[in-house]
């Protein structure tokens, strides 16, 4: 049995909510996908429906809602889940730049057009499948580990060794980081400073002296690399805008 794609729609206009749900179901039927769609009338309703983690893979959020708006809801989601896809619905282009800080570079302007919606959903699904298949294969001692690139926070050179930060684990193995650089850059990483590669998909924001990861950890960025890191960060999310 195929695993269903879990999708949440948060829209305080019930007519719009039902319309978006119908578009999702129509897209799933055309693309031969299985989806489970849940609708929420407010950000508060979605938040209070779950005690701990948010269970959805894709969140379709109206930005302009009464009470908590979609941008604040996205921040709450990002606090629990750095990998979920966030798609904003908005009637105002002013909100687009603000979305950088929550890693939500996908927007649909209202009124929602069917063709644009289907295109962006296809783009999202292609990226989800590509990320699920992308692994770093680490051979050490008598074991071989397959680690999804998107689960790796950053790598750091330590003498003749490399420390790979993966979830709450730190994997240490003998290698030169220069040997790994091209492979990781092809999978969404950037050099933050000499000896440090950071996953752009885990970066929440970039400042003059460092980048902040989704877990709050600060990774220093050298002065010479600031422009490169900043441009790579913007390009990474623009590419995923669809």
Tab-separated table of C-alpha atoms in Angstrom:
chain	number	residue	atom	x	y	z
A	1	UNK	CA	0.000	0.000	0.000
A	2	UNK	CA	1.348	3.433	-0.946
A	3	UNK	CA	1.961	5.828	1.897
A	4	UNK	CA	-0.388	8.817	1.841
A	5	UNK	CA	1.001	12.346	1.599
A	6	UNK	CA	-0.209	14.169	4.713
A	7	UNK	CA	-1.427	17.681	3.824
A	8	UNK	CA	-2.874	20.382	6.086
A	9	UNK	CA	-4.821	23.367	4.767
A	10	UNK	CA	-5.212	26.328	7.142
A	11	UNK	CA	-7.572	28.926	5.701
A	12	UNK	CA	-10.198	30.906	7.638
A	13	UNK	CA	-12.413	31.315	4.575
A	14	UNK	CA	-14.320	28.008	4.451
A	15	UNK	CA	-15.181	28.401	0.774
A	16	UNK	CA	-11.506	28.905	-0.085
A	17	UNK	CA	-10.504	26.021	2.177
A	18	UNK	CA	-12.888	23.647	0.401
A	19	UNK	CA	-11.710	24.914	-2.979
A	20	UNK	CA	-8.037	24.264	-2.145
A	21	UNK	CA	-8.934	20.801	-0.805
A	22	UNK	CA	-10.696	20.030	-4.087
A	23	UNK	CA	-7.610	21.153	-6.027
A	24	UNK	CA	-5.390	18.879	-3.916
A	25	UNK	CA	-7.692	15.917	-4.477
A	26	UNK	CA	-7.894	16.610	-8.208
A	27	UNK	CA	-4.101	16.932	-8.440
A	28	UNK	CA	-3.638	13.659	-6.519
A	29	UNK	CA	-6.061	11.863	-8.833
A	30	UNK	CA	-4.309	13.142	-11.972
A	31	UNK	CA	-0.844	12.313	-10.625
A	32	UNK	CA	-1.897	8.941	-9.169
A	33	UNK	CA	-0.975	10.022	-5.637
A	34	UNK	CA	-2.588	9.120	-2.341
A	35	UNK	CA	-3.238	12.136	-0.092
A	36	UNK	CA	-4.833	12.661	3.305
A	37	UNK	CA	-6.084	16.228	3.535
A	38	UNK	CA	-7.127	17.940	6.791
A	39	UNK	CA	-8.662	21.419	6.888
A	40	UNK	CA	-8.343	23.960	9.703
A	41	UNK	CA	-10.266	27.216	10.120
A	42	UNK	CA	-7.533	28.968	12.111
A	43	UNK	CA	-3.884	28.711	13.125
A	44	UNK	CA	-4.962	28.142	16.714
A	45	UNK	CA	-7.148	25.200	15.735
A	46	UNK	CA	-4.258	23.515	13.937
A	47	UNK	CA	-1.824	24.104	16.812
A	48	UNK	CA	-4.172	22.865	19.528
A	49	UNK	CA	-5.043	19.734	17.551
A	50	UNK	CA	-1.617	18.277	18.352
A	51	UNK	CA	0.160	17.975	21.688
A	52	UNK	CA	3.711	17.538	20.410
A	53	UNK	CA	4.775	17.216	16.792
A	54	UNK	CA	2.930	18.420	13.722
A	55	UNK	CA	2.303	15.310	11.595
A	56	UNK	CA	1.964	16.751	8.093
A	57	UNK	CA	4.436	16.729	5.209
A	58	UNK	CA	2.901	19.738	3.445
A	59	UNK	CA	1.234	22.807	4.984
A	60	UNK	CA	-0.856	25.128	2.816
A	61	UNK	CA	-1.292	28.290	4.881
A	62	UNK	CA	-3.270	31.460	4.289
A	63	UNK	CA	-1.112	34.323	5.551
A	64	UNK	CA	-3.874	36.814	6.359
A	65	UNK	CA	-6.083	35.183	8.985
A	66	UNK	CA	-7.844	36.583	12.026
A	67	UNK	CA	-6.003	35.878	15.278
A	68	UNK	CA	-2.634	34.243	14.628
A	69	UNK	CA	-1.587	34.789	11.024
A	70	UNK	CA	-0.030	32.245	8.688
A	71	UNK	CA	3.497	33.591	9.115
A	72	UNK	CA	3.447	33.084	12.886
A	73	UNK	CA	1.940	29.625	12.387
A	74	UNK	CA	4.806	28.794	10.014
A	75	UNK	CA	7.290	29.801	12.734
A	76	UNK	CA	5.554	27.431	15.165
A	77	UNK	CA	5.709	24.620	12.604
A	78	UNK	CA	9.389	25.304	11.911
A	79	UNK	CA	10.089	25.087	15.638
A	80	UNK	CA	8.965	21.451	15.514
A	81	UNK	CA	9.755	20.416	11.949
A	82	UNK	CA	12.498	21.851	9.765
A	83	UNK	CA	11.717	19.651	6.753
A	84	UNK	CA	7.974	20.036	6.168
A	85	UNK	CA	6.985	21.951	3.037
A	86	UNK	CA	5.195	25.257	3.654
A	87	UNK	CA	3.156	26.810	0.858
A	88	UNK	CA	1.714	30.271	1.520
A	89	UNK	CA	-1.484	31.666	0.037
A	90	UNK	CA	-1.613	35.447	-0.055
A	91	UNK	CA	-3.193	38.374	-1.811
A	92	UNK	CA	-0.239	40.664	-0.998
A	93	UNK	CA	3.291	40.377	-2.397
A	94	UNK	CA	4.675	42.268	0.625
A	95	UNK	CA	4.806	39.052	2.641
A	96	UNK	CA	7.098	37.176	0.280
A	97	UNK	CA	10.455	38.386	1.650
A	98	UNK	CA	9.335	37.742	5.236
A	99	UNK	CA	8.970	34.077	4.370
A	100	UNK	CA	12.731	33.624	4.055
A	101	UNK	CA	13.119	33.277	7.805
A	102	UNK	CA	10.754	30.285	7.952
A	103	UNK	CA	12.126	28.587	4.857
A	104	UNK	CA	8.858	29.014	2.955
A	105	UNK	CA	9.820	30.145	-0.501
A	106	UNK	CA	6.638	28.906	-2.172
A	107	UNK	CA	3.777	31.339	-2.647
A	108	UNK	CA	0.556	31.342	-4.587
A	109	UNK	CA	-1.157	34.642	-5.159
A	110	UNK	CA	-4.920	34.786	-4.719
A	111	UNK	CA	-7.141	34.125	-6.541
A	112	UNK	CA	-5.613	30.640	-6.876
A	113	UNK	CA	-5.361	29.387	-10.452
A	114	UNK	CA	-5.690	25.650	-11.061
A	115	UNK	CA	-2.748	25.382	-13.446
A	116	UNK	CA	-0.373	27.245	-11.121
A	117	UNK	CA	-1.492	25.135	-8.173
A	118	UNK	CA	-0.896	21.859	-10.038
A	119	UNK	CA	2.531	23.041	-11.200
A	120	UNK	CA	3.697	23.935	-7.717
A	121	UNK	CA	2.363	20.682	-6.241
A	122	UNK	CA	4.248	18.692	-8.885
A	123	UNK	CA	7.420	20.649	-8.072
A	124	UNK	CA	6.993	19.993	-4.346
A	125	UNK	CA	6.497	16.266	-4.916
A	126	UNK	CA	9.541	16.004	-7.204
A	127	UNK	CA	11.682	17.613	-4.520
A	128	UNK	CA	10.266	15.378	-1.786
A	129	UNK	CA	11.067	12.259	-3.792
A	130	UNK	CA	14.545	13.496	-4.719
A	131	UNK	CA	15.389	14.247	-1.087
A	132	UNK	CA	14.107	10.852	0.024
A	133	UNK	CA	16.501	9.154	-2.420
A	134	UNK	CA	19.624	11.261	-1.725
A	135	UNK	CA	22.010	9.604	0.732
A	136	UNK	CA	25.589	10.042	1.871
A	137	UNK	CA	27.170	6.594	2.165
A	138	UNK	CA	29.684	6.436	5.003
A	139	UNK	CA	31.927	3.395	5.327
A	140	UNK	CA	33.719	3.113	8.642
A	141	UNK	CA	35.209	0.162	10.480
A	142	UNK	CA	32.875	-2.772	9.837
A	143	UNK	CA	29.692	-0.844	9.049
A	144	UNK	CA	28.176	1.078	6.169
A	145	UNK	CA	25.761	3.913	6.974
A	146	UNK	CA	23.251	5.493	4.571
A	147	UNK	CA	22.526	9.010	5.824
A	148	UNK	CA	19.982	11.248	4.045
A	149	UNK	CA	21.676	14.503	3.069
A	150	UNK	CA	18.683	16.522	4.278
A	151	UNK	CA	19.149	15.087	7.807
A	152	UNK	CA	22.751	16.317	8.047
A	153	UNK	CA	23.168	19.733	9.693
A	154	UNK	CA	26.816	20.430	8.890
A	155	UNK	CA	30.304	18.942	8.566
A	156	UNK	CA	33.427	20.255	10.229
A	157	UNK	CA	37.080	19.349	9.709
A	158	UNK	CA	38.993	18.304	12.819
A	159	UNK	CA	42.598	17.630	11.834
A	160	UNK	CA	42.668	14.447	9.739
A	161	UNK	CA	39.059	13.711	10.669
A	162	UNK	CA	35.629	15.056	9.765
A	163	UNK	CA	32.773	15.455	12.247
A	164	UNK	CA	29.343	15.034	10.678
A	165	UNK	CA	26.491	16.537	12.696
A	166	UNK	CA	23.433	14.403	12.114
A	167	UNK	CA	20.368	14.983	14.287
A	168	UNK	CA	21.681	14.856	17.841
A	169	UNK	CA	24.579	12.604	16.834
A	170	UNK	CA	28.103	13.536	15.812
A	171	UNK	CA	29.755	10.970	13.558
A	172	UNK	CA	33.550	11.186	13.420
A	173	UNK	CA	35.459	9.549	10.583
A	174	UNK	CA	38.865	9.829	8.935
A	175	UNK	CA	38.777	11.936	5.776
A	176	UNK	CA	39.800	15.240	4.322
A	177	UNK	CA	36.829	17.584	4.015
A	178	UNK	CA	38.120	18.708	0.631
A	179	UNK	CA	37.395	15.226	-0.729
A	180	UNK	CA	33.746	15.596	0.308
A	181	UNK	CA	33.161	19.200	-0.727
A	182	UNK	CA	31.959	18.681	-4.310
A	183	UNK	CA	29.626	15.830	-3.368
A	184	UNK	CA	28.005	17.841	-0.585
A	185	UNK	CA	27.769	21.064	-2.585
A	186	UNK	CA	25.863	19.107	-5.244
A	187	UNK	CA	23.419	18.120	-2.508
A	188	UNK	CA	22.620	21.549	-1.081
A	189	UNK	CA	25.619	22.386	1.131
A	190	UNK	CA	27.826	25.485	1.104
A	191	UNK	CA	31.229	26.355	2.577
A	192	UNK	CA	30.626	28.644	5.565
A	193	UNK	CA	34.295	28.994	6.399
A	194	UNK	CA	37.394	26.932	5.795
A	195	UNK	CA	36.722	23.374	6.943
A	196	UNK	CA	32.959	23.793	7.482
A	197	UNK	CA	30.131	22.777	5.142
A	198	UNK	CA	26.574	23.746	6.090
A	199	UNK	CA	23.278	22.294	4.829
A	200	UNK	CA	21.342	25.188	3.241
A	201	UNK	CA	18.105	23.312	3.897
A	202	UNK	CA	18.817	23.578	7.633
A	203	UNK	CA	19.643	27.302	7.641
A	204	UNK	CA	16.979	29.588	9.107
A	205	UNK	CA	18.763	32.869	8.363
A	206	UNK	CA	22.127	34.287	7.365
A	207	UNK	CA	23.846	37.191	9.094
A	208	UNK	CA	27.120	39.036	8.559
A	209	UNK	CA	29.076	36.829	10.965
A	210	UNK	CA	27.188	33.548	10.880
A	211	UNK	CA	24.160	31.555	9.920
A	212	UNK	CA	21.514	30.311	12.318
A	213	UNK	CA	20.270	26.770	11.872
A	214	UNK	CA	16.691	25.645	12.459
A	215	UNK	CA	17.705	24.254	15.865
A	216	UNK	CA	19.091	27.637	16.935
A	217	UNK	CA	22.759	26.692	16.590
A	218	UNK	CA	25.012	29.421	15.191
A	219	UNK	CA	27.643	28.495	12.605
A	220	UNK	CA	30.324	31.149	12.014
A	221	UNK	CA	30.699	32.415	8.449
A	222	UNK	CA	34.019	33.897	7.380
A	223	UNK	CA	34.037	37.407	5.983
A	224	UNK	CA	35.238	36.122	2.615
A	225	UNK	CA	32.371	33.605	2.412
A	226	UNK	CA	29.482	35.818	3.573
A	227	UNK	CA	28.385	36.877	0.099
A	228	UNK	CA	28.665	33.330	-1.252
A	229	UNK	CA	26.651	31.875	1.632
A	230	UNK	CA	23.975	34.576	1.434
A	231	UNK	CA	23.545	34.202	-2.330
A	232	UNK	CA	23.511	30.398	-2.075
A	233	UNK	CA	20.843	30.583	0.634
A	234	UNK	CA	18.588	32.836	-1.445
A	235	UNK	CA	19.161	30.776	-4.595
A	236	UNK	CA	18.473	27.506	-2.746
A	237	UNK	CA	14.996	28.610	-1.678
A	238	UNK	CA	14.165	30.433	-4.888
A	239	UNK	CA	14.897	27.203	-6.788
A	240	UNK	CA	12.412	25.439	-4.523
A	241	UNK	CA	9.784	28.088	-5.051
A	242	UNK	CA	8.607	26.173	-8.105
